[in-house]
PDB file of C-alpha atoms in Angstrom:
ATOM      1  CA  MET A1308      75.506 -67.458 -53.479  1.00 61.00           C
ATOM      2  CA  SER A1309      72.458 -69.717 -53.617  1.00 83.00           C
ATOM      3  CA  LYS A1310      69.811 -69.038 -56.247  1.00 94.00           C
ATOM      4  CA  ILE A1311      66.627 -67.289 -55.126  1.00 96.00           C
ATOM      5  CA  LEU A1312      63.648 -69.645 -55.113  1.00 96.00           C
ATOM      6  CA  ASN A1313      61.676 -69.490 -58.367  1.00 96.00           C
ATOM      7  CA  LYS A1314      59.224 -72.404 -57.987  1.00 97.00           C
ATOM      8  CA  ARG A1315      56.012 -72.724 -56.020  1.00 98.00           C
ATOM      9  CA  TYR A1316      55.674 -75.462 -53.408  1.00 98.00           C
ATOM     10  CA  GLU A1317      53.042 -76.945 -51.147  1.00 98.00           C
ATOM     11  CA  PHE A1318      53.643 -79.576 -48.505  1.00 98.00           C
ATOM     12  CA  VAL A1319      51.880 -81.912 -46.096  1.00 98.00           C
ATOM     13  CA  LEU A1320      53.569 -82.889 -42.820  1.00 98.00           C
ATOM     14  CA  PHE A1321      52.427 -85.707 -40.542  1.00 98.00           C
ATOM     15  CA  PHE A1322      53.755 -85.676 -36.982  1.00 98.00           C
ATOM     16  CA  GLU A1323      52.776 -87.603 -33.859  1.00 97.00           C
ATOM     17  CA  VAL A1324      52.576 -87.107 -30.114  1.00 97.00           C
ATOM     18  CA  GLU A1325      52.545 -89.884 -27.544  1.00 96.00           C
ATOM     19  CA  ASN A1326      51.734 -89.167 -23.887  1.00 95.00           C
ATOM     20  CA  GLY A1327      52.425 -85.484 -24.285  1.00 94.00           C
ATOM     21  CA  ASN A1328      50.987 -82.025 -24.842  1.00 95.00           C
ATOM     22  CA  PRO A1329      52.016 -80.762 -28.289  1.00 96.00           C
ATOM     23  CA  ASN A1330      50.584 -77.251 -27.903  1.00 96.00           C
ATOM     24  CA  GLY A1331      49.093 -76.088 -24.606  1.00 93.00           C
ATOM     25  CA  ASP A1332      46.373 -73.432 -24.495  1.00 93.00           C
ATOM     26  CA  PRO A1333      47.188 -70.780 -21.836  1.00 92.00           C
ATOM     27  CA  ASP A1334      43.521 -69.720 -21.796  1.00 90.00           C
ATOM     28  CA  ALA A1335      42.515 -73.235 -20.739  1.00 87.00           C
ATOM     29  CA  GLY A1336      45.043 -74.030 -18.008  1.00 87.00           C
ATOM     30  CA  ASN A1337      47.565 -75.205 -20.621  1.00 90.00           C
ATOM     31  CA  MET A1338      45.316 -78.060 -21.722  1.00 93.00           C
ATOM     32  CA  PRO A1339      46.089 -79.404 -25.209  1.00 95.00           C
ATOM     33  CA  ARG A1340      44.343 -77.302 -27.837  1.00 96.00           C
ATOM     34  CA  ILE A1341      41.247 -78.919 -29.296  1.00 96.00           C
ATOM     35  CA  ASP A1342      38.467 -77.958 -31.671  1.00 96.00           C
ATOM     36  CA  PRO A1343      35.467 -77.677 -29.294  1.00 93.00           C
ATOM     37  CA  GLU A1344      33.005 -78.781 -31.988  1.00 96.00           C
ATOM     38  CA  THR A1345      34.846 -81.837 -33.324  1.00 96.00           C
ATOM     39  CA  SER A1346      37.242 -82.670 -30.448  1.00 96.00           C
ATOM     40  CA  HIS A1347      40.148 -82.938 -32.890  1.00 97.00           C
ATOM     41  CA  GLY A1348      43.513 -81.785 -31.578  1.00 97.00           C
ATOM     42  CA  ILE A1349      45.014 -78.536 -32.881  1.00 97.00           C
ATOM     43  CA  VAL A1350      48.576 -77.251 -33.115  1.00 98.00           C
ATOM     44  CA  THR A1351      48.858 -73.622 -34.218  1.00 97.00           C
ATOM     45  CA  ASP A1352      50.982 -72.316 -37.062  1.00 97.00           C
ATOM     46  CA  VAL A1353      52.829 -70.125 -34.553  1.00 96.00           C
ATOM     47  CA  CYS A1354      53.849 -73.215 -32.570  1.00 96.00           C
ATOM     48  CA  LEU A1355      55.190 -74.943 -35.693  1.00 97.00           C
ATOM     49  CA  LYS A1356      57.141 -71.854 -36.764  1.00 97.00           C
ATOM     50  CA  ARG A1357      58.668 -71.723 -33.284  1.00 96.00           C
ATOM     51  CA  LYS A1358      59.939 -75.290 -33.706  1.00 97.00           C
ATOM     52  CA  VAL A1359      61.491 -74.388 -37.067  1.00 97.00           C
ATOM     53  CA  ARG A1360      63.122 -71.268 -35.609  1.00 97.00           C
ATOM     54  CA  ASN A1361      64.588 -73.243 -32.708  1.00 95.00           C
ATOM     55  CA  TYR A1362      66.014 -75.878 -35.033  1.00 96.00           C
ATOM     56  CA  ILE A1363      67.545 -73.320 -37.409  1.00 96.00           C
ATOM     57  CA  GLU A1364      69.159 -71.482 -34.502  1.00 95.00           C
ATOM     58  CA  LEU A1365      70.548 -74.736 -33.112  1.00 94.00           C
ATOM     59  CA  ALA A1366      71.749 -76.102 -36.459  1.00 94.00           C
ATOM     60  CA  GLN A1367      73.267 -72.863 -37.774  1.00 93.00           C
ATOM     61  CA  GLY A1368      74.545 -71.322 -34.545  1.00 88.00           C
ATOM     62  CA  GLY A1369      72.458 -68.162 -34.733  1.00 85.00           C
ATOM     63  CA  GLU A1370      74.853 -66.403 -37.090  1.00 89.00           C
ATOM     64  CA  SER A1371      74.003 -64.293 -40.142  1.00 90.00           C
ATOM     65  CA  PRO A1372      72.484 -65.129 -42.625  1.00 94.00           C
ATOM     66  CA  PHE A1373      70.742 -67.695 -40.405  1.00 95.00           C
ATOM     67  CA  ASP A1374      70.201 -65.524 -37.353  1.00 96.00           C
ATOM     68  CA  ILE A1375      66.743 -65.655 -35.755  1.00 96.00           C
ATOM     69  CA  TYR A1376      64.766 -62.450 -35.237  1.00 96.00           C
ATOM     70  CA  VAL A1377      61.943 -63.715 -32.981  1.00 94.00           C
ATOM     71  CA  ARG A1378      63.753 -65.574 -30.230  1.00 90.00           C
ATOM     72  CA  GLU A1379      63.649 -65.847 -26.455  1.00 87.00           C
ATOM     73  CA  ASN A1380      64.478 -62.617 -24.577  1.00 87.00           C
ATOM     74  CA  ALA A1381      65.056 -60.707 -27.823  1.00 88.00           C
ATOM     75  CA  VAL A1382      64.702 -56.903 -27.583  1.00 93.00           C
ATOM     76  CA  LEU A1383      63.384 -56.068 -31.022  1.00 94.00           C
ATOM     77  CA  ASN A1384      64.080 -52.322 -30.847  1.00 94.00           C
ATOM     78  CA  ASP A1385      67.748 -53.024 -30.143  1.00 94.00           C
ATOM     79  CA  ILE A1386      67.949 -55.532 -32.991  1.00 94.00           C
ATOM     80  CA  ASN A1387      66.303 -53.088 -35.401  1.00 95.00           C
ATOM     81  CA  GLU A1388      68.674 -50.340 -34.311  1.00 94.00           C
ATOM     82  CA  ASN A1389      71.641 -52.519 -35.291  1.00 94.00           C
ATOM     83  CA  ALA A1390      70.449 -52.386 -38.901  1.00 94.00           C
ATOM     84  CA  TYR A1391      70.641 -48.584 -38.869  1.00 94.00           C
ATOM     85  CA  LYS A1392      74.082 -48.681 -37.254  1.00 95.00           C
ATOM     86  CA  GLU A1393      75.419 -51.126 -39.832  1.00 94.00           C
ATOM     87  CA  LEU A1394      74.055 -48.992 -42.678  1.00 95.00           C
ATOM     88  CA  LYS A1395      75.125 -45.730 -40.993  1.00 94.00           C
ATOM     89  CA  ILE A1396      71.604 -44.311 -41.132  1.00 93.00           C
ATOM     90  CA  LYS A1397      70.090 -42.215 -38.355  1.00 92.00           C
ATOM     91  CA  PRO A1398      66.757 -43.694 -37.250  1.00 90.00           C
ATOM     92  CA  GLU A1399      63.615 -41.627 -36.788  1.00 90.00           C
ATOM     93  CA  SER A1400      61.130 -42.647 -34.102  1.00 90.00           C
ATOM     94  CA  LYS A1401      58.533 -45.062 -35.550  1.00 90.00           C
ATOM     95  CA  LYS A1402      59.366 -44.046 -39.128  1.00 93.00           C
ATOM     96  CA  LEU A1403      61.332 -45.533 -41.980  1.00 94.00           C
ATOM     97  CA  PRO A1404      63.984 -43.324 -43.607  1.00 93.00           C
ATOM     98  CA  LYS A1405      62.484 -40.659 -45.906  1.00 93.00           C
ATOM     99  CA  ASP A1406      64.822 -41.710 -48.701  1.00 93.00           C
ATOM    100  CA  PRO A1407      63.048 -44.680 -50.419  1.00 93.00           C
ATOM    101  CA  GLU A1408      66.370 -46.360 -51.227  1.00 95.00           C
ATOM    102  CA  GLN A1409      67.506 -46.168 -47.617  1.00 95.00           C
ATOM    103  CA  ALA A1410      64.154 -47.563 -46.471  1.00 94.00           C
ATOM    104  CA  LYS A1411      64.592 -50.508 -48.849  1.00 95.00           C
ATOM    105  CA  ASP A1412      68.151 -51.034 -47.644  1.00 96.00           C
ATOM    106  CA  VAL A1413      67.038 -51.258 -44.003  1.00 96.00           C
ATOM    107  CA  THR A1414      64.397 -53.886 -44.752  1.00 96.00           C
ATOM    108  CA  LYS A1415      66.740 -55.774 -47.079  1.00 96.00           C
ATOM    109  CA  TYR A1416      69.412 -55.862 -44.359  1.00 96.00           C
ATOM    110  CA  MET A1417      66.935 -57.535 -42.002  1.00 97.00           C
ATOM    111  CA  CYS A1418      65.953 -60.102 -44.648  1.00 97.00           C
ATOM    112  CA  ASN A1419      69.578 -60.894 -45.463  1.00 96.00           C
ATOM    113  CA  ARG A1420      70.530 -61.376 -41.816  1.00 96.00           C
ATOM    114  CA  PHE A1421      67.517 -63.225 -40.360  1.00 97.00           C
ATOM    115  CA  TYR A1422      66.321 -66.558 -41.670  1.00 97.00           C
ATOM    116  CA  ASP A1423      62.875 -66.338 -40.076  1.00 97.00           C
ATOM    117  CA  ILE A1424      62.211 -62.933 -41.669  1.00 97.00           C
ATOM    118  CA  ARG A1425      63.141 -64.293 -45.104  1.00 97.00           C
ATOM    119  CA  ALA A1426      60.928 -67.329 -44.534  1.00 98.00           C
ATOM    120  CA  PHE A1427      57.964 -66.222 -42.430  1.00 98.00           C
ATOM    121  CA  GLY A1428      58.021 -62.448 -42.742  1.00 97.00           C
ATOM    122  CA  ALA A1429      57.850 -59.981 -39.852  1.00 96.00           C
ATOM    123  CA  VAL A1430      56.227 -56.763 -38.716  1.00 96.00           C
ATOM    124  CA  MET A1431      59.210 -54.621 -37.692  1.00 95.00           C
ATOM    125  CA  THR A1432      57.313 -51.348 -37.200  1.00 93.00           C
ATOM    126  CA  THR A1433      58.440 -50.818 -33.611  1.00 91.00           C
ATOM    127  CA  GLU A1434      59.890 -47.565 -32.241  1.00 94.00           C
ATOM    128  CA  VAL A1435      62.877 -48.278 -34.492  1.00 94.00           C
ATOM    129  CA  ASN A1436      61.090 -49.001 -37.754  1.00 95.00           C
ATOM    130  CA  CYS A1437      62.500 -51.538 -40.200  1.00 96.00           C
ATOM    131  CA  GLY A1438      59.314 -51.979 -42.218  1.00 94.00           C
ATOM    132  CA  GLN A1439      57.101 -55.003 -42.850  1.00 95.00           C
ATOM    133  CA  VAL A1440      57.854 -58.194 -44.751  1.00 96.00           C
ATOM    134  CA  ARG A1441      55.368 -60.808 -45.924  1.00 96.00           C
ATOM    135  CA  GLY A1442      57.058 -64.194 -45.863  1.00 97.00           C
ATOM    136  CA  PRO A1443      56.826 -66.862 -48.563  1.00 98.00           C
ATOM    137  CA  VAL A1444      56.505 -69.798 -46.122  1.00 98.00           C
ATOM    138  CA  GLN A1445      53.184 -70.231 -44.346  1.00 97.00           C
ATOM    139  CA  PHE A1446      51.558 -73.029 -42.326  1.00 95.00           C
ATOM    140  CA  SER A1447      47.969 -73.950 -41.674  1.00 95.00           C
ATOM    141  CA  PHE A1448      46.938 -75.123 -38.213  1.00 97.00           C
ATOM    142  CA  ALA A1449      47.807 -78.788 -37.734  1.00 98.00           C
ATOM    143  CA  ARG A1450      44.830 -80.999 -36.915  1.00 98.00           C
ATOM    144  CA  SER A1451      44.733 -84.514 -35.500  1.00 98.00           C
ATOM    145  CA  LEU A1452      43.335 -87.188 -37.806  1.00 98.00           C
ATOM    146  CA  ASP A1453      41.046 -88.492 -35.066  1.00 97.00           C
ATOM    147  CA  THR A1454      39.342 -87.025 -32.036  1.00 96.00           C
ATOM    148  CA  VAL A1455      41.510 -86.761 -28.937  1.00 95.00           C
ATOM    149  CA  VAL A1456      40.667 -87.174 -25.252  1.00 92.00           C
ATOM    150  CA  PRO A1457      43.102 -85.097 -23.162  1.00 91.00           C
ATOM    151  CA  GLN A1458      43.912 -86.643 -19.808  1.00 90.00           C
ATOM    152  CA  GLU A1459      44.834 -84.863 -16.603  1.00 86.00           C
ATOM    153  CA  ILE A1460      47.532 -86.820 -14.793  1.00 86.00           C
ATOM    154  CA  THR A1461      48.287 -86.276 -11.108  1.00 84.00           C
ATOM    155  CA  ILE A1462      51.991 -86.298 -10.253  1.00 83.00           C
ATOM    156  CA  THR A1463      53.852 -86.115  -6.953  1.00 82.00           C
ATOM    157  CA  ARG A1464      56.997 -84.245  -5.958  1.00 76.00           C
ATOM    158  CA  MET A1465      59.121 -85.342  -3.007  1.00 77.00           C
ATOM    159  CA  ALA A1466      60.697 -81.904  -2.544  1.00 76.00           C
ATOM    160  CA  VAL A1467      58.846 -78.804  -1.327  1.00 74.00           C
ATOM    161  CA  THR A1468      59.220 -75.154  -2.263  1.00 75.00           C
ATOM    162  CA  ASN A1469      58.946 -73.425   1.155  1.00 77.00           C
ATOM    163  CA  LYS A1470      60.297 -74.282   4.607  1.00 76.00           C
ATOM    164  CA  LYS A1471      56.773 -74.170   6.029  1.00 76.00           C
ATOM    165  CA  ASP A1472      55.933 -77.179   3.875  1.00 71.00           C
ATOM    166  CA  ALA A1473      58.986 -79.201   4.916  1.00 70.00           C
ATOM    167  CA  GLU A1474      56.965 -81.539   7.141  1.00 72.00           C
ATOM    168  CA  LYS A1475      54.788 -82.615   4.249  1.00 70.00           C
ATOM    169  CA  GLU A1476      55.732 -85.940   2.723  1.00 66.00           C
ATOM    170  CA  ARG A1477      55.152 -84.723  -0.801  1.00 71.00           C
ATOM    171  CA  THR A1478      53.407 -82.094  -2.885  1.00 73.00           C
ATOM    172  CA  MET A1479      50.990 -82.749  -5.699  1.00 76.00           C
ATOM    173  CA  GLY A1480      50.904 -81.479  -9.248  1.00 77.00           C
ATOM    174  CA  ARG A1481      49.124 -82.080 -12.535  1.00 82.00           C
ATOM    175  CA  LYS A1482      50.047 -82.447 -16.168  1.00 87.00           C
ATOM    176  CA  HIS A1483      47.903 -82.717 -19.277  1.00 90.00           C
ATOM    177  CA  ILE A1484      48.600 -85.286 -21.971  1.00 93.00           C
ATOM    178  CA  ILE A1485      47.161 -86.783 -25.118  1.00 95.00           C
ATOM    179  CA  PRO A1486      47.755 -90.576 -25.108  1.00 95.00           C
ATOM    180  CA  TYR A1487      48.354 -90.608 -28.869  1.00 97.00           C
ATOM    181  CA  ALA A1488      47.519 -88.490 -31.902  1.00 97.00           C
ATOM    182  CA  LEU A1489      48.759 -88.156 -35.453  1.00 98.00           C
ATOM    183  CA  TYR A1490      48.572 -84.586 -36.739  1.00 98.00           C
ATOM    184  CA  ARG A1491      48.444 -83.296 -40.292  1.00 98.00           C
ATOM    185  CA  ALA A1492      49.796 -79.836 -41.137  1.00 98.00           C
ATOM    186  CA  GLU A1493      49.648 -78.233 -44.578  1.00 98.00           C
ATOM    187  CA  GLY A1494      51.843 -75.433 -45.865  1.00 98.00           C
ATOM    188  CA  TYR A1495      52.562 -73.131 -48.766  1.00 98.00           C
ATOM    189  CA  ILE A1496      55.703 -71.580 -50.248  1.00 98.00           C
ATOM    190  CA  SER A1497      55.288 -68.655 -52.648  1.00 98.00           C
ATOM    191  CA  ALA A1498      58.007 -68.025 -55.237  1.00 97.00           C
ATOM    192  CA  PRO A1499      56.990 -64.370 -55.901  1.00 97.00           C
ATOM    193  CA  LEU A1500      57.250 -63.587 -52.179  1.00 97.00           C
ATOM    194  CA  ALA A1501      60.556 -65.491 -51.999  1.00 98.00           C
ATOM    195  CA  GLN A1502      61.904 -63.158 -54.678  1.00 96.00           C
ATOM    196  CA  LYS A1503      61.013 -60.179 -52.475  1.00 96.00           C
ATOM    197  CA  THR A1504      62.601 -61.497 -49.272  1.00 97.00           C
ATOM    198  CA  GLY A1505      65.565 -63.306 -50.832  1.00 96.00           C
ATOM    199  CA  PHE A1506      64.464 -66.764 -49.687  1.00 97.00           C
ATOM    200  CA  SER A1507      66.824 -69.082 -51.560  1.00 97.00           C
ATOM    201  CA  GLU A1508      66.996 -72.703 -52.670  1.00 97.00           C
ATOM    202  CA  ALA A1509      69.499 -73.317 -49.865  1.00 96.00           C
ATOM    203  CA  ASP A1510      67.023 -71.792 -47.394  1.00 97.00           C
ATOM    204  CA  LEU A1511      64.381 -74.166 -48.728  1.00 98.00           C
ATOM    205  CA  GLU A1512      66.565 -77.255 -48.218  1.00 97.00           C
ATOM    206  CA  LEU A1513      67.244 -76.128 -44.669  1.00 97.00           C
ATOM    207  CA  PHE A1514      63.509 -75.683 -44.153  1.00 98.00           C
ATOM    208  CA  TRP A1515      62.751 -79.242 -45.307  1.00 98.00           C
ATOM    209  CA  GLN A1516      65.441 -80.511 -42.958  1.00 97.00           C
ATOM    210  CA  SER A1517      63.964 -78.537 -40.066  1.00 97.00           C
ATOM    211  CA  LEU A1518      60.499 -80.024 -40.640  1.00 98.00           C
ATOM    212  CA  MET A1519      61.869 -83.555 -40.372  1.00 97.00           C
ATOM    213  CA  ASP A1520      64.205 -82.929 -37.412  1.00 96.00           C
ATOM    214  CA  MET A1521      62.561 -80.126 -35.405  1.00 96.00           C
ATOM    215  CA  PHE A1522      61.204 -82.441 -32.693  1.00 96.00           C
ATOM    216  CA  GLU A1523      64.472 -84.336 -32.233  1.00 94.00           C
ATOM    217  CA  HIS A1524      65.974 -81.526 -30.146  1.00 90.00           C
ATOM    218  CA  ASP A1525      62.758 -80.340 -28.518  1.00 90.00           C
ATOM    219  CA  HIS A1526      62.002 -83.232 -26.168  1.00 90.00           C
ATOM    220  CA  SER A1527      60.660 -82.400 -22.724  1.00 89.00           C
ATOM    221  CA  ALA A1528      58.555 -84.010 -20.009  1.00 85.00           C
ATOM    222  CA  ALA A1529      55.558 -81.924 -21.088  1.00 85.00           C
ATOM    223  CA  ARG A1530      55.704 -82.833 -24.778  1.00 88.00           C
ATOM    224  CA  GLY A1531      56.212 -86.545 -24.333  1.00 86.00           C
ATOM    225  CA  LYS A1532      57.288 -88.409 -27.455  1.00 93.00           C
ATOM    226  CA  MET A1533      56.944 -86.292 -30.593  1.00 96.00           C
ATOM    227  CA  ALA A1534      58.291 -87.032 -34.062  1.00 97.00           C
ATOM    228  CA  SER A1535      57.854 -86.008 -37.674  1.00 97.00           C
ATOM    229  CA  ARG A1536      56.662 -89.075 -39.540  1.00 97.00           C
ATOM    230  CA  LYS A1537      56.117 -88.178 -43.174  1.00 98.00           C
ATOM    231  CA  LEU A1538      56.643 -85.154 -45.411  1.00 98.00           C
ATOM    232  CA  ILE A1539      55.043 -84.906 -48.849  1.00 98.00           C
ATOM    233  CA  ILE A1540      56.220 -82.037 -51.071  1.00 98.00           C
ATOM    234  CA  PHE A1541      54.523 -80.735 -54.216  1.00 98.00           C
ATOM    235  CA  GLU A1542      57.003 -78.946 -56.480  1.00 98.00           C
ATOM    236  CA  HIS A1543      55.611 -76.868 -59.355  1.00 98.00           C
ATOM    237  CA  GLU A1544      57.523 -76.214 -62.570  1.00 97.00           C
ATOM    238  CA  THR A1545      56.728 -72.486 -62.447  1.00 96.00           C
ATOM    239  CA  SER A1546      56.595 -69.698 -59.898  1.00 96.00           C
ATOM    240  CA  LEU A1547      52.810 -69.313 -60.175  1.00 96.00           C
ATOM    241  CA  GLY A1548      52.131 -73.043 -60.035  1.00 95.00           C
ATOM    242  CA  LYS A1549      50.342 -75.614 -62.165  1.00 95.00           C
ATOM    243  CA  ALA A1550      47.427 -76.630 -59.915  1.00 96.00           C
ATOM    244  CA  PRO A1551      45.351 -75.290 -57.000  1.00 97.00           C
ATOM    245  CA  ALA A1552      46.781 -76.139 -53.594  1.00 97.00           C
ATOM    246  CA  HIS A1553      43.571 -77.749 -52.310  1.00 97.00           C
ATOM    247  CA  LYS A1554      43.535 -80.234 -55.188  1.00 97.00           C
ATOM    248  CA  LEU A1555      47.095 -81.278 -54.388  1.00 98.00           C
ATOM    249  CA  PHE A1556      46.295 -81.680 -50.698  1.00 98.00           C
ATOM    250  CA  ASP A1557      43.370 -83.930 -51.662  1.00 98.00           C
ATOM    251  CA  LEU A1558      45.878 -86.361 -53.224  1.00 98.00           C
ATOM    252  CA  VAL A1559      47.155 -87.194 -49.723  1.00 98.00           C
ATOM    253  CA  THR A1560      44.854 -89.293 -47.553  1.00 97.00           C
ATOM    254  CA  ALA A1561      45.351 -90.962 -44.196  1.00 97.00           C
ATOM    255  CA  LYS A1562      43.007 -93.535 -42.693  1.00 95.00           C
ATOM    256  CA  ARG A1563      42.966 -95.649 -39.577  1.00 96.00           C
ATOM    257  CA  ILE A1564      43.558 -99.316 -40.382  1.00 96.00           C
ATOM    258  CA  ASP A1565      41.396-100.671 -37.565  1.00 95.00           C
ATOM    259  CA  ASP A1566      38.444 -98.519 -36.487  1.00 91.00           C
ATOM    260  CA  THR A1567      37.498-100.848 -33.633  1.00 93.00           C
ATOM    261  CA  LYS A1568      40.246 -99.585 -31.320  1.00 93.00           C
ATOM    262  CA  PRO A1569      41.739 -96.179 -30.551  1.00 93.00           C
ATOM    263  CA  PRO A1570      45.005 -95.318 -32.357  1.00 95.00           C
ATOM    264  CA  ARG A1571      48.158 -95.673 -30.296  1.00 95.00           C
ATOM    265  CA  ALA A1572      50.948 -95.771 -32.923  1.00 96.00           C
ATOM    266  CA  PHE A1573      51.858 -94.456 -36.356  1.00 97.00           C
ATOM    267  CA  ASN A1574      51.426 -97.970 -37.776  1.00 97.00           C
ATOM    268  CA  ASP A1575      47.736 -97.769 -36.916  1.00 97.00           C
ATOM    269  CA  TYR A1576      47.358 -95.485 -39.959  1.00 98.00           C
ATOM    270  CA  ALA A1577      47.766 -95.968 -43.690  1.00 97.00           C
ATOM    271  CA  ILE A1578      48.944 -92.874 -45.570  1.00 97.00           C
ATOM    272  CA  ASN A1579      48.347 -92.875 -49.302  1.00 97.00           C
ATOM    273  CA  VAL A1580      49.654 -90.456 -51.953  1.00 97.00           C
ATOM    274  CA  ASN A1581      47.721 -90.602 -55.227  1.00 97.00           C
ATOM    275  CA  HIS A1582      50.570 -90.238 -57.731  1.00 96.00           C
ATOM    276  CA  ALA A1583      48.257 -91.230 -60.586  1.00 95.00           C
ATOM    277  CA  GLY A1584      46.115 -88.142 -59.987  1.00 95.00           C
ATOM    278  CA  LYS A1585      49.081 -85.779 -60.069  1.00 95.00           C
ATOM    279  CA  PRO A1586      48.542 -82.796 -62.422  1.00 95.00           C
ATOM    280  CA  ASP A1587      51.017 -82.086 -65.214  1.00 96.00           C
ATOM    281  CA  GLY A1588      53.809 -79.758 -64.201  1.00 96.00           C
ATOM    282  CA  VAL A1589      53.848 -80.912 -60.566  1.00 97.00           C
ATOM    283  CA  THR A1590      56.401 -83.259 -59.002  1.00 97.00           C
ATOM    284  CA  ILE A1591      55.660 -85.177 -55.789  1.00 98.00           C
ATOM    285  CA  ILE A1592      58.575 -85.736 -53.402  1.00 97.00           C
ATOM    286  CA  GLU A1593      58.200 -87.932 -50.304  1.00 97.00           C
ATOM    287  CA  HIS A1594      60.400 -87.952 -47.203  1.00 93.00           C
TER     288      HIS A1594
END
């Protein structure tokens, strides 16, 4: 069995989108999310966690201990009830078992079975209550390095939906894209919380792999060309860490090489990691 994680980590992930919509906003007609004050693009932490979940499910086949709790068409009450059946405990509506040991066993069962609960945590206080778990792995919102100008593209479709429209030559539609943007996401991994959920060193290696490969199996017409470009990991010697996270993030800078033209490729940027400024007790790993 893999060793439970006992070191703190932070990470910085750079990923790009070309002629696509990395994270549509349903409150704005599915336009790409942007900061209204700065016009920088935004990708939410929830979106990034979804990509990781999808990759883990694809790579591991959705079997325990790498099953996925929050997935498409999942009925959470039914999933929670399976924990009680496996442990031969009778569930009470909206309540954990009165016996504290049984309550711990129910929550531990969910952590052991589901990768995303071990990693991201979950609120499982539905009608069939399996408790709450705070996950060790957390993302910030990803933000584009430069301002973005979303474009609305008109598209045509030769087929029609209804017979009454059969005489029409074509129907019209629209899609929203960002011509190009490089996004930076920052994240945190807590060793003390990993100890509580059982998040292991093997889980961590799978997580790093998912960050680098999560867009490779997520291509669609809406998302255009997306790819993870660079991952910088800060590994601490201890569980509590050797330096504040914000100081480590400041060691990673990315600048446009030529400010006279808009960015259209990853090579338009220079990413620098200040190894000389690294605090003692912290190792920098680049992928």
